[in-house]
């Protein structure tokens, strides 16, 4: 079983000092934690400050996106090497908010995943269906297409560290969480797709996180699912107490 990962996606929140305060509380509250990994993903502008606060702790740092070109005339973009340079070890890629609002496609996800890997960043690749797609019965096919499409450029070796996050769009920021049965069903399917892309032993060790209204009062039952290997938390990761309760979920 892979080591569970509890990850906070801060989205478009936190000025630098707020990020420092939140990171500092998370470092304090996760001291001595064993058998679980913790990660935070602040906005670009707070990455360096957060890296300073996390330094010497076991809490990992991630960006929320990146651009695939290494350098050049791409105004406004941030490369994988630049993100690595801030102290990040991970990069979230293909979040549904980027797919919905910023034109992200499986093709751009694949390019970003490859660029992250090349720069030595571990990609956290997000997939998930809309409510409409779920109601049409298209969830499994869609998620499979996103996993295959997002990973097709990833070198074989990189499957050993890859992280996938299943985040049903209808559960993000809505207070509607997937039931443990719904999450487990999709996670199992993602696992089987990963098994078709790499060796079984490697696929079985890939962490598949669940995201979408994870809160202190539902994390325990979600984490009890055999194929849920962690959580990607939005809203509840902005309050240190809530996030730490999630980090300290009960088995
Ligand atoms: P919420 O936890 O706010 O629903 O957000 C989930 C998410 O999108 C994490 O990436």
PDB file of C-alpha atoms and ligand atoms in Angstrom:
ATOM      1  CA  UNK A   1       0.000   0.000   0.000  1.00  0.00           C
ATOM      2  CA  UNK A   2       1.372   3.437  -0.878  1.00  0.00           C
ATOM      3  CA  UNK A   3       1.938   5.978   1.895  1.00  0.00           C
ATOM      4  CA  UNK A   4      -1.178   8.180   2.099  1.00  0.00           C
ATOM      5  CA  UNK A   5      -0.774  11.790   0.999  1.00  0.00           C
ATOM      6  CA  UNK A   6      -2.839  14.635   2.398  1.00  0.00           C
ATOM      7  CA  UNK A   7      -2.516  17.628   0.103  1.00  0.00           C
ATOM      8  CA  UNK A   8      -3.865  21.165   0.356  1.00  0.00           C
ATOM      9  CA  UNK A   9      -4.592  23.130  -2.813  1.00  0.00           C
ATOM     10  CA  UNK A  10      -4.797  26.768  -1.760  1.00  0.00           C
ATOM     11  CA  UNK A  11      -6.036  27.899  -5.196  1.00  0.00           C
ATOM     12  CA  UNK A  12      -6.328  31.701  -5.528  1.00  0.00           C
ATOM     13  CA  UNK A  13      -5.862  32.418  -1.828  1.00  0.00           C
ATOM     14  CA  UNK A  14      -3.158  33.696   0.507  1.00  0.00           C
ATOM     15  CA  UNK A  15      -1.001  36.767   0.316  1.00  0.00           C
ATOM     16  CA  UNK A  16       2.578  36.007   1.294  1.00  0.00           C
ATOM     17  CA  UNK A  17       2.170  36.560   5.030  1.00  0.00           C
ATOM     18  CA  UNK A  18      -1.053  34.555   5.119  1.00  0.00           C
ATOM     19  CA  UNK A  19       0.738  31.719   3.361  1.00  0.00           C
ATOM     20  CA  UNK A  20       3.564  31.874   5.883  1.00  0.00           C
ATOM     21  CA  UNK A  21       1.149  31.733   8.817  1.00  0.00           C
ATOM     22  CA  UNK A  22      -0.849  28.853   7.364  1.00  0.00           C
ATOM     23  CA  UNK A  23       2.288  26.896   6.425  1.00  0.00           C
ATOM     24  CA  UNK A  24       3.770  27.452   9.849  1.00  0.00           C
ATOM     25  CA  UNK A  25       0.642  26.106  11.592  1.00  0.00           C
ATOM     26  CA  UNK A  26       0.663  23.059   9.293  1.00  0.00           C
ATOM     27  CA  UNK A  27       4.344  22.369  10.019  1.00  0.00           C
ATOM     28  CA  UNK A  28       3.688  22.588  13.776  1.00  0.00           C
ATOM     29  CA  UNK A  29       0.585  20.437  13.625  1.00  0.00           C
ATOM     30  CA  UNK A  30       2.124  17.689  11.547  1.00  0.00           C
ATOM     31  CA  UNK A  31       5.338  17.280  13.520  1.00  0.00           C
ATOM     32  CA  UNK A  32       6.072  13.674  14.385  1.00  0.00           C
ATOM     33  CA  UNK A  33       3.480  12.401  11.920  1.00  0.00           C
ATOM     34  CA  UNK A  34       4.427   8.928  10.752  1.00  0.00           C
ATOM     35  CA  UNK A  35       3.253   6.900   7.796  1.00  0.00           C
ATOM     36  CA  UNK A  36       1.575   9.850   6.091  1.00  0.00           C
ATOM     37  CA  UNK A  37       2.830  12.546   3.749  1.00  0.00           C
ATOM     38  CA  UNK A  38       1.631  16.151   3.738  1.00  0.00           C
ATOM     39  CA  UNK A  39       1.856  18.680   0.908  1.00  0.00           C
ATOM     40  CA  UNK A  40       0.653  22.223   0.269  1.00  0.00           C
ATOM     41  CA  UNK A  41       0.152  24.038  -3.043  1.00  0.00           C
ATOM     42  CA  UNK A  42       0.153  27.833  -2.594  1.00  0.00           C
ATOM     43  CA  UNK A  43      -0.226  30.316  -5.457  1.00  0.00           C
ATOM     44  CA  UNK A  44       2.975  31.149  -7.390  1.00  0.00           C
ATOM     45  CA  UNK A  45       3.539  34.423  -5.524  1.00  0.00           C
ATOM     46  CA  UNK A  46       3.716  32.655  -2.169  1.00  0.00           C
ATOM     47  CA  UNK A  47       5.880  29.687  -3.178  1.00  0.00           C
ATOM     48  CA  UNK A  48       9.216  31.105  -2.050  1.00  0.00           C
ATOM     49  CA  UNK A  49       7.854  32.330   1.298  1.00  0.00           C
ATOM     50  CA  UNK A  50       6.151  29.005   1.904  1.00  0.00           C
ATOM     51  CA  UNK A  51       9.326  27.127   0.951  1.00  0.00           C
ATOM     52  CA  UNK A  52      11.208  29.070   3.621  1.00  0.00           C
ATOM     53  CA  UNK A  53       8.663  28.137   6.268  1.00  0.00           C
ATOM     54  CA  UNK A  54       8.592  24.467   5.215  1.00  0.00           C
ATOM     55  CA  UNK A  55      12.364  24.181   5.103  1.00  0.00           C
ATOM     56  CA  UNK A  56      13.582  21.428   7.433  1.00  0.00           C
ATOM     57  CA  UNK A  57      10.046  20.033   7.842  1.00  0.00           C
ATOM     58  CA  UNK A  58       8.549  16.999   6.145  1.00  0.00           C
ATOM     59  CA  UNK A  59       5.773  19.025   4.477  1.00  0.00           C
ATOM     60  CA  UNK A  60       6.228  19.105   0.698  1.00  0.00           C
ATOM     61  CA  UNK A  61       5.603  22.031  -1.636  1.00  0.00           C
ATOM     62  CA  UNK A  62       3.748  21.999  -4.945  1.00  0.00           C
ATOM     63  CA  UNK A  63       2.732  24.500  -7.594  1.00  0.00           C
ATOM     64  CA  UNK A  64      -0.824  24.526  -8.925  1.00  0.00           C
ATOM     65  CA  UNK A  65       0.204  24.493 -12.589  1.00  0.00           C
ATOM     66  CA  UNK A  66       3.179  25.138 -14.852  1.00  0.00           C
ATOM     67  CA  UNK A  67       3.956  25.851 -18.490  1.00  0.00           C
ATOM     68  CA  UNK A  68       5.727  23.271 -20.642  1.00  0.00           C
ATOM     69  CA  UNK A  69       8.200  25.469 -22.521  1.00  0.00           C
ATOM     70  CA  UNK A  70      11.499  25.878 -20.659  1.00  0.00           C
ATOM     71  CA  UNK A  71      11.991  29.520 -21.627  1.00  0.00           C
ATOM     72  CA  UNK A  72      11.235  32.090 -24.297  1.00  0.00           C
ATOM     73  CA  UNK A  73       8.663  34.652 -25.347  1.00  0.00           C
ATOM     74  CA  UNK A  74       5.669  33.330 -23.381  1.00  0.00           C
ATOM     75  CA  UNK A  75       4.538  36.325 -21.354  1.00  0.00           C
ATOM     76  CA  UNK A  76       2.927  35.417 -18.066  1.00  0.00           C
ATOM     77  CA  UNK A  77       3.978  31.781 -18.048  1.00  0.00           C
ATOM     78  CA  UNK A  78       6.070  29.970 -15.424  1.00  0.00           C
ATOM     79  CA  UNK A  79       8.303  27.056 -16.412  1.00  0.00           C
ATOM     80  CA  UNK A  80       8.850  23.782 -14.592  1.00  0.00           C
ATOM     81  CA  UNK A  81      12.477  24.728 -13.842  1.00  0.00           C
ATOM     82  CA  UNK A  82      11.328  28.036 -12.330  1.00  0.00           C
ATOM     83  CA  UNK A  83       8.899  26.162 -10.103  1.00  0.00           C
ATOM     84  CA  UNK A  84      11.571  23.694  -9.072  1.00  0.00           C
ATOM     85  CA  UNK A  85      13.810  26.673  -8.313  1.00  0.00           C
ATOM     86  CA  UNK A  86      11.316  27.990  -5.719  1.00  0.00           C
ATOM     87  CA  UNK A  87      11.672  24.784  -3.714  1.00  0.00           C
ATOM     88  CA  UNK A  88       8.755  22.770  -5.112  1.00  0.00           C
ATOM     89  CA  UNK A  89       8.973  19.010  -5.429  1.00  0.00           C
ATOM     90  CA  UNK A  90       5.536  18.575  -7.034  1.00  0.00           C
ATOM     91  CA  UNK A  91       3.231  20.273  -9.543  1.00  0.00           C
ATOM     92  CA  UNK A  92      -0.544  19.921  -9.776  1.00  0.00           C
ATOM     93  CA  UNK A  93      -1.482  19.552 -13.438  1.00  0.00           C
ATOM     94  CA  UNK A  94      -4.825  19.486 -15.230  1.00  0.00           C
ATOM     95  CA  UNK A  95      -6.987  20.654 -12.343  1.00  0.00           C
ATOM     96  CA  UNK A  96     -10.606  20.844 -13.491  1.00  0.00           C
ATOM     97  CA  UNK A  97     -10.641  24.594 -12.828  1.00  0.00           C
ATOM     98  CA  UNK A  98      -7.860  24.938 -15.378  1.00  0.00           C
ATOM     99  CA  UNK A  99      -9.716  22.701 -17.808  1.00  0.00           C
ATOM    100  CA  UNK A 100     -12.967  24.687 -17.281  1.00  0.00           C
ATOM    101  CA  UNK A 101     -11.679  28.256 -17.200  1.00  0.00           C
ATOM    102  CA  UNK A 102      -8.317  28.212 -18.967  1.00  0.00           C
ATOM    103  CA  UNK A 103      -8.706  25.827 -21.877  1.00  0.00           C
ATOM    104  CA  UNK A 104      -6.613  22.991 -20.496  1.00  0.00           C
ATOM    105  CA  UNK A 105      -6.973  19.798 -22.544  1.00  0.00           C
ATOM    106  CA  UNK A 106      -5.565  16.291 -22.249  1.00  0.00           C
ATOM    107  CA  UNK A 107      -2.966  17.364 -24.814  1.00  0.00           C
ATOM    108  CA  UNK A 108      -1.745  20.357 -22.770  1.00  0.00           C
ATOM    109  CA  UNK A 109      -1.858  18.214 -19.637  1.00  0.00           C
ATOM    110  CA  UNK A 110       0.407  15.648 -21.316  1.00  0.00           C
ATOM    111  CA  UNK A 111       2.890  18.346 -22.321  1.00  0.00           C
ATOM    112  CA  UNK A 112       2.922  19.774 -18.800  1.00  0.00           C
ATOM    113  CA  UNK A 113       3.281  16.336 -17.214  1.00  0.00           C
ATOM    114  CA  UNK A 114       6.306  15.600 -19.411  1.00  0.00           C
ATOM    115  CA  UNK A 115       7.845  19.020 -18.655  1.00  0.00           C
ATOM    116  CA  UNK A 116       7.346  18.518 -14.912  1.00  0.00           C
ATOM    117  CA  UNK A 117       9.040  15.144 -15.043  1.00  0.00           C
ATOM    118  CA  UNK A 118      11.914  16.492 -17.088  1.00  0.00           C
ATOM    119  CA  UNK A 119      12.522  19.230 -14.512  1.00  0.00           C
ATOM    120  CA  UNK A 120      12.455  16.728 -11.647  1.00  0.00           C
ATOM    121  CA  UNK A 121       8.994  17.639 -10.374  1.00  0.00           C
ATOM    122  CA  UNK A 122       6.451  14.975  -9.456  1.00  0.00           C
ATOM    123  CA  UNK A 123       3.203  15.583 -11.327  1.00  0.00           C
ATOM    124  CA  UNK A 124      -0.138  15.373  -9.523  1.00  0.00           C
ATOM    125  CA  UNK A 125      -2.431  14.764 -12.479  1.00  0.00           C
ATOM    126  CA  UNK A 126      -6.090  15.663 -11.922  1.00  0.00           C
ATOM    127  CA  UNK A 127      -9.010  13.982 -13.641  1.00  0.00           C
ATOM    128  CA  UNK A 128     -12.752  13.991 -13.057  1.00  0.00           C
ATOM    129  CA  UNK A 129     -16.171  14.231 -14.663  1.00  0.00           C
ATOM    130  CA  UNK A 130     -18.839  16.937 -14.636  1.00  0.00           C
ATOM    131  CA  UNK A 131     -22.319  16.261 -13.254  1.00  0.00           C
ATOM    132  CA  UNK A 132     -23.675  16.047 -16.781  1.00  0.00           C
ATOM    133  CA  UNK A 133     -21.087  13.437 -17.728  1.00  0.00           C
ATOM    134  CA  UNK A 134     -21.883  11.419 -14.582  1.00  0.00           C
ATOM    135  CA  UNK A 135     -25.602  11.526 -15.318  1.00  0.00           C
ATOM    136  CA  UNK A 136     -24.950  10.349 -18.875  1.00  0.00           C
ATOM    137  CA  UNK A 137     -23.036   7.366 -17.485  1.00  0.00           C
ATOM    138  CA  UNK A 138     -19.822   8.619 -19.079  1.00  0.00           C
ATOM    139  CA  UNK A 139     -17.685   8.835 -15.918  1.00  0.00           C
ATOM    140  CA  UNK A 140     -15.474   5.790 -16.424  1.00  0.00           C
ATOM    141  CA  UNK A 141     -14.803   6.413 -20.111  1.00  0.00           C
ATOM    142  CA  UNK A 142     -14.049  10.091 -19.509  1.00  0.00           C
ATOM    143  CA  UNK A 143     -11.707   9.483 -16.602  1.00  0.00           C
ATOM    144  CA  UNK A 144      -9.926   6.769 -18.572  1.00  0.00           C
ATOM    145  CA  UNK A 145      -9.499   9.147 -21.524  1.00  0.00           C
ATOM    146  CA  UNK A 146      -8.085  11.837 -19.214  1.00  0.00           C
ATOM    147  CA  UNK A 147      -5.642   9.405 -17.571  1.00  0.00           C
ATOM    148  CA  UNK A 148      -4.442   7.939 -20.870  1.00  0.00           C
ATOM    149  CA  UNK A 149      -4.365  11.327 -22.610  1.00  0.00           C
ATOM    150  CA  UNK A 150      -2.547  13.073 -19.764  1.00  0.00           C
ATOM    151  CA  UNK A 151       0.099  10.392 -19.291  1.00  0.00           C
ATOM    152  CA  UNK A 152       0.954   9.356 -22.809  1.00  0.00           C
ATOM    153  CA  UNK A 153       4.236  11.273 -22.871  1.00  0.00           C
ATOM    154  CA  UNK A 154       5.330  10.216 -19.388  1.00  0.00           C
ATOM    155  CA  UNK A 155       8.485   8.052 -19.384  1.00  0.00           C
ATOM    156  CA  UNK A 156       8.127   4.575 -17.861  1.00  0.00           C
ATOM    157  CA  UNK A 157      10.391   5.393 -14.922  1.00  0.00           C
ATOM    158  CA  UNK A 158       8.217   8.350 -13.850  1.00  0.00           C
ATOM    159  CA  UNK A 159       5.242   6.095 -13.059  1.00  0.00           C
ATOM    160  CA  UNK A 160       7.149   5.186  -9.883  1.00  0.00           C
ATOM    161  CA  UNK A 161       6.512   8.628  -8.386  1.00  0.00           C
ATOM    162  CA  UNK A 162       3.415   9.778 -10.284  1.00  0.00           C
ATOM    163  CA  UNK A 163       0.355  10.910  -8.316  1.00  0.00           C
ATOM    164  CA  UNK A 164      -3.173  10.953  -9.751  1.00  0.00           C
ATOM    165  CA  UNK A 165      -6.082  12.880  -8.232  1.00  0.00           C
ATOM    166  CA  UNK A 166      -9.704  11.996  -8.933  1.00  0.00           C
ATOM    167  CA  UNK A 167     -11.753  15.126  -8.452  1.00  0.00           C
ATOM    168  CA  UNK A 168     -15.363  14.923  -9.650  1.00  0.00           C
ATOM    169  CA  UNK A 169     -16.186  18.449 -10.830  1.00  0.00           C
ATOM    170  CA  UNK A 170     -19.645  18.302  -9.237  1.00  0.00           C
ATOM    171  CA  UNK A 171     -18.058  17.759  -5.827  1.00  0.00           C
ATOM    172  CA  UNK A 172     -15.538  20.614  -5.952  1.00  0.00           C
ATOM    173  CA  UNK A 173     -16.448  23.535  -3.725  1.00  0.00           C
ATOM    174  CA  UNK A 174     -20.084  22.416  -3.642  1.00  0.00           C
ATOM    175  CA  UNK A 175     -20.193  20.631  -0.306  1.00  0.00           C
ATOM    176  CA  UNK A 176     -21.333  17.530  -2.237  1.00  0.00           C
ATOM    177  CA  UNK A 177     -18.786  14.808  -1.648  1.00  0.00           C
ATOM    178  CA  UNK A 178     -18.658  11.584  -3.621  1.00  0.00           C
ATOM    179  CA  UNK A 179     -19.739   8.724  -1.400  1.00  0.00           C
ATOM    180  CA  UNK A 180     -16.938   6.354  -0.447  1.00  0.00           C
ATOM    181  CA  UNK A 181     -18.527   3.815  -2.840  1.00  0.00           C
ATOM    182  CA  UNK A 182     -18.538   6.298  -5.738  1.00  0.00           C
ATOM    183  CA  UNK A 183     -14.934   7.304  -5.041  1.00  0.00           C
ATOM    184  CA  UNK A 184     -13.722   3.715  -4.681  1.00  0.00           C
ATOM    185  CA  UNK A 185     -15.422   2.646  -7.904  1.00  0.00           C
ATOM    186  CA  UNK A 186     -13.653   5.340  -9.947  1.00  0.00           C
ATOM    187  CA  UNK A 187     -10.344   4.863  -8.123  1.00  0.00           C
ATOM    188  CA  UNK A 188     -10.464   1.141  -8.926  1.00  0.00           C
ATOM    189  CA  UNK A 189     -11.021   1.975 -12.559  1.00  0.00           C
ATOM    190  CA  UNK A 190      -8.126   4.454 -12.571  1.00  0.00           C
ATOM    191  CA  UNK A 191      -5.951   1.756 -10.964  1.00  0.00           C
ATOM    192  CA  UNK A 192      -6.844  -0.692 -13.710  1.00  0.00           C
ATOM    193  CA  UNK A 193      -6.019   1.910 -16.385  1.00  0.00           C
ATOM    194  CA  UNK A 194      -2.672   2.572 -14.680  1.00  0.00           C
ATOM    195  CA  UNK A 195      -2.017  -1.191 -14.649  1.00  0.00           C
ATOM    196  CA  UNK A 196      -2.416  -1.182 -18.415  1.00  0.00           C
ATOM    197  CA  UNK A 197       0.154   1.629 -18.710  1.00  0.00           C
ATOM    198  CA  UNK A 198       2.872   0.259 -16.434  1.00  0.00           C
ATOM    199  CA  UNK A 199       3.825  -2.835 -14.439  1.00  0.00           C
ATOM    200  CA  UNK A 200       1.174  -3.973 -11.938  1.00  0.00           C
ATOM    201  CA  UNK A 201       3.465  -3.534  -8.930  1.00  0.00           C
ATOM    202  CA  UNK A 202       4.243   0.059  -9.958  1.00  0.00           C
ATOM    203  CA  UNK A 203       0.585   0.845 -10.712  1.00  0.00           C
ATOM    204  CA  UNK A 204      -0.476  -0.543  -7.344  1.00  0.00           C
ATOM    205  CA  UNK A 205       1.931   1.840  -5.636  1.00  0.00           C
ATOM    206  CA  UNK A 206       0.697   4.997  -7.412  1.00  0.00           C
ATOM    207  CA  UNK A 207      -1.162   7.262  -5.043  1.00  0.00           C
ATOM    208  CA  UNK A 208      -4.671   8.059  -6.234  1.00  0.00           C
ATOM    209  CA  UNK A 209      -6.009  10.995  -4.218  1.00  0.00           C
ATOM    210  CA  UNK A 210      -9.662  11.905  -3.890  1.00  0.00           C
ATOM    211  CA  UNK A 211     -10.647  15.587  -4.082  1.00  0.00           C
ATOM    212  CA  UNK A 212     -13.992  17.339  -3.859  1.00  0.00           C
ATOM    213  CA  UNK A 213     -15.385  18.768  -0.613  1.00  0.00           C
ATOM    214  CA  UNK A 214     -13.105  16.700   1.621  1.00  0.00           C
ATOM    215  CA  UNK A 215     -13.774  17.911   5.165  1.00  0.00           C
ATOM    216  CA  UNK A 216     -12.892  16.849   8.707  1.00  0.00           C
ATOM    217  CA  UNK A 217     -16.243  15.043   8.983  1.00  0.00           C
ATOM    218  CA  UNK A 218     -15.967  12.909   5.840  1.00  0.00           C
ATOM    219  CA  UNK A 219     -12.240  12.239   5.506  1.00  0.00           C
ATOM    220  CA  UNK A 220     -12.238   9.127   7.701  1.00  0.00           C
ATOM    221  CA  UNK A 221     -14.746   7.208   5.574  1.00  0.00           C
ATOM    222  CA  UNK A 222     -13.095   8.267   2.314  1.00  0.00           C
ATOM    223  CA  UNK A 223      -9.654   7.242   3.538  1.00  0.00           C
ATOM    224  CA  UNK A 224     -11.067   3.846   4.560  1.00  0.00           C
ATOM    225  CA  UNK A 225     -11.497   2.958   0.854  1.00  0.00           C
ATOM    226  CA  UNK A 226      -8.697   0.638  -0.263  1.00  0.00           C
ATOM    227  CA  UNK A 227      -7.927   2.576  -3.461  1.00  0.00           C
ATOM    228  CA  UNK A 228      -8.168   6.053  -1.922  1.00  0.00           C
ATOM    229  CA  UNK A 229      -4.556   6.821  -1.068  1.00  0.00           C
ATOM    230  CA  UNK A 230      -4.985  10.385   0.063  1.00  0.00           C
ATOM    231  CA  UNK A 231      -6.930  13.593  -0.361  1.00  0.00           C
ATOM    232  CA  UNK A 232      -6.554  16.768  -2.395  1.00  0.00           C
ATOM    233  CA  UNK A 233      -8.287  19.381  -0.289  1.00  0.00           C
ATOM    234  CA  UNK A 234      -9.396  22.837  -1.407  1.00  0.00           C
ATOM    235  CA  UNK A 235     -11.542  24.941   0.933  1.00  0.00           C
ATOM    236  CA  UNK A 236     -10.790  23.000   4.099  1.00  0.00           C
ATOM    237  CA  UNK A 237      -7.026  23.312   3.521  1.00  0.00           C
ATOM    238  CA  UNK A 238      -7.176  27.074   4.134  1.00  0.00           C
ATOM    239  CA  UNK A 239      -8.012  26.630   7.808  1.00  0.00           C
ATOM    240  CA  UNK A 240      -5.110  25.076   9.670  1.00  0.00           C
ATOM    241  CA  UNK A 241      -7.340  23.314  12.218  1.00  0.00           C
ATOM    242  CA  UNK A 242      -9.529  21.716   9.564  1.00  0.00           C
ATOM    243  CA  UNK A 243      -6.596  20.684   7.409  1.00  0.00           C
ATOM    244  CA  UNK A 244      -4.749  19.230  10.387  1.00  0.00           C
ATOM    245  CA  UNK A 245      -7.816  17.231  11.364  1.00  0.00           C
ATOM    246  CA  UNK A 246      -7.796  15.868   7.821  1.00  0.00           C
ATOM    247  CA  UNK A 247      -4.080  15.100   8.078  1.00  0.00           C
ATOM    248  CA  UNK A 248      -4.780  13.265  11.335  1.00  0.00           C
ATOM    249  CA  UNK A 249      -7.741  11.295   9.933  1.00  0.00           C
ATOM    250  CA  UNK A 250      -8.794   8.279  11.966  1.00  0.00           C
ATOM    251  CA  UNK A 251      -8.139   4.833  10.555  1.00  0.00           C
TER     252      UNK A 251
HETATM  253  P1  LIG B   1     -12.781  21.680  -2.378  1.00  0.00           P
HETATM  254  O1  LIG B   1     -12.166  20.856  -1.300  1.00  0.00           O
HETATM  255  O2  LIG B   1     -12.917  23.137  -2.001  1.00  0.00           O
HETATM  256  O3  LIG B   1     -14.058  21.073  -2.872  1.00  0.00           O
HETATM  257  O4  LIG B   1     -11.758  21.696  -3.616  1.00  0.00           O
HETATM  258  C1  LIG B   1     -11.249  20.479  -4.072  1.00  0.00           C
HETATM  259  C2  LIG B   1     -10.187  20.760  -5.047  1.00  0.00           C
HETATM  260  O5  LIG B   1     -10.436  21.238  -6.143  1.00  0.00           O
HETATM  261  C3  LIG B   1      -8.793  20.460  -4.672  1.00  0.00           C
HETATM  262  O6  LIG B   1      -7.933  20.565  -5.746  1.00  0.00           O
END
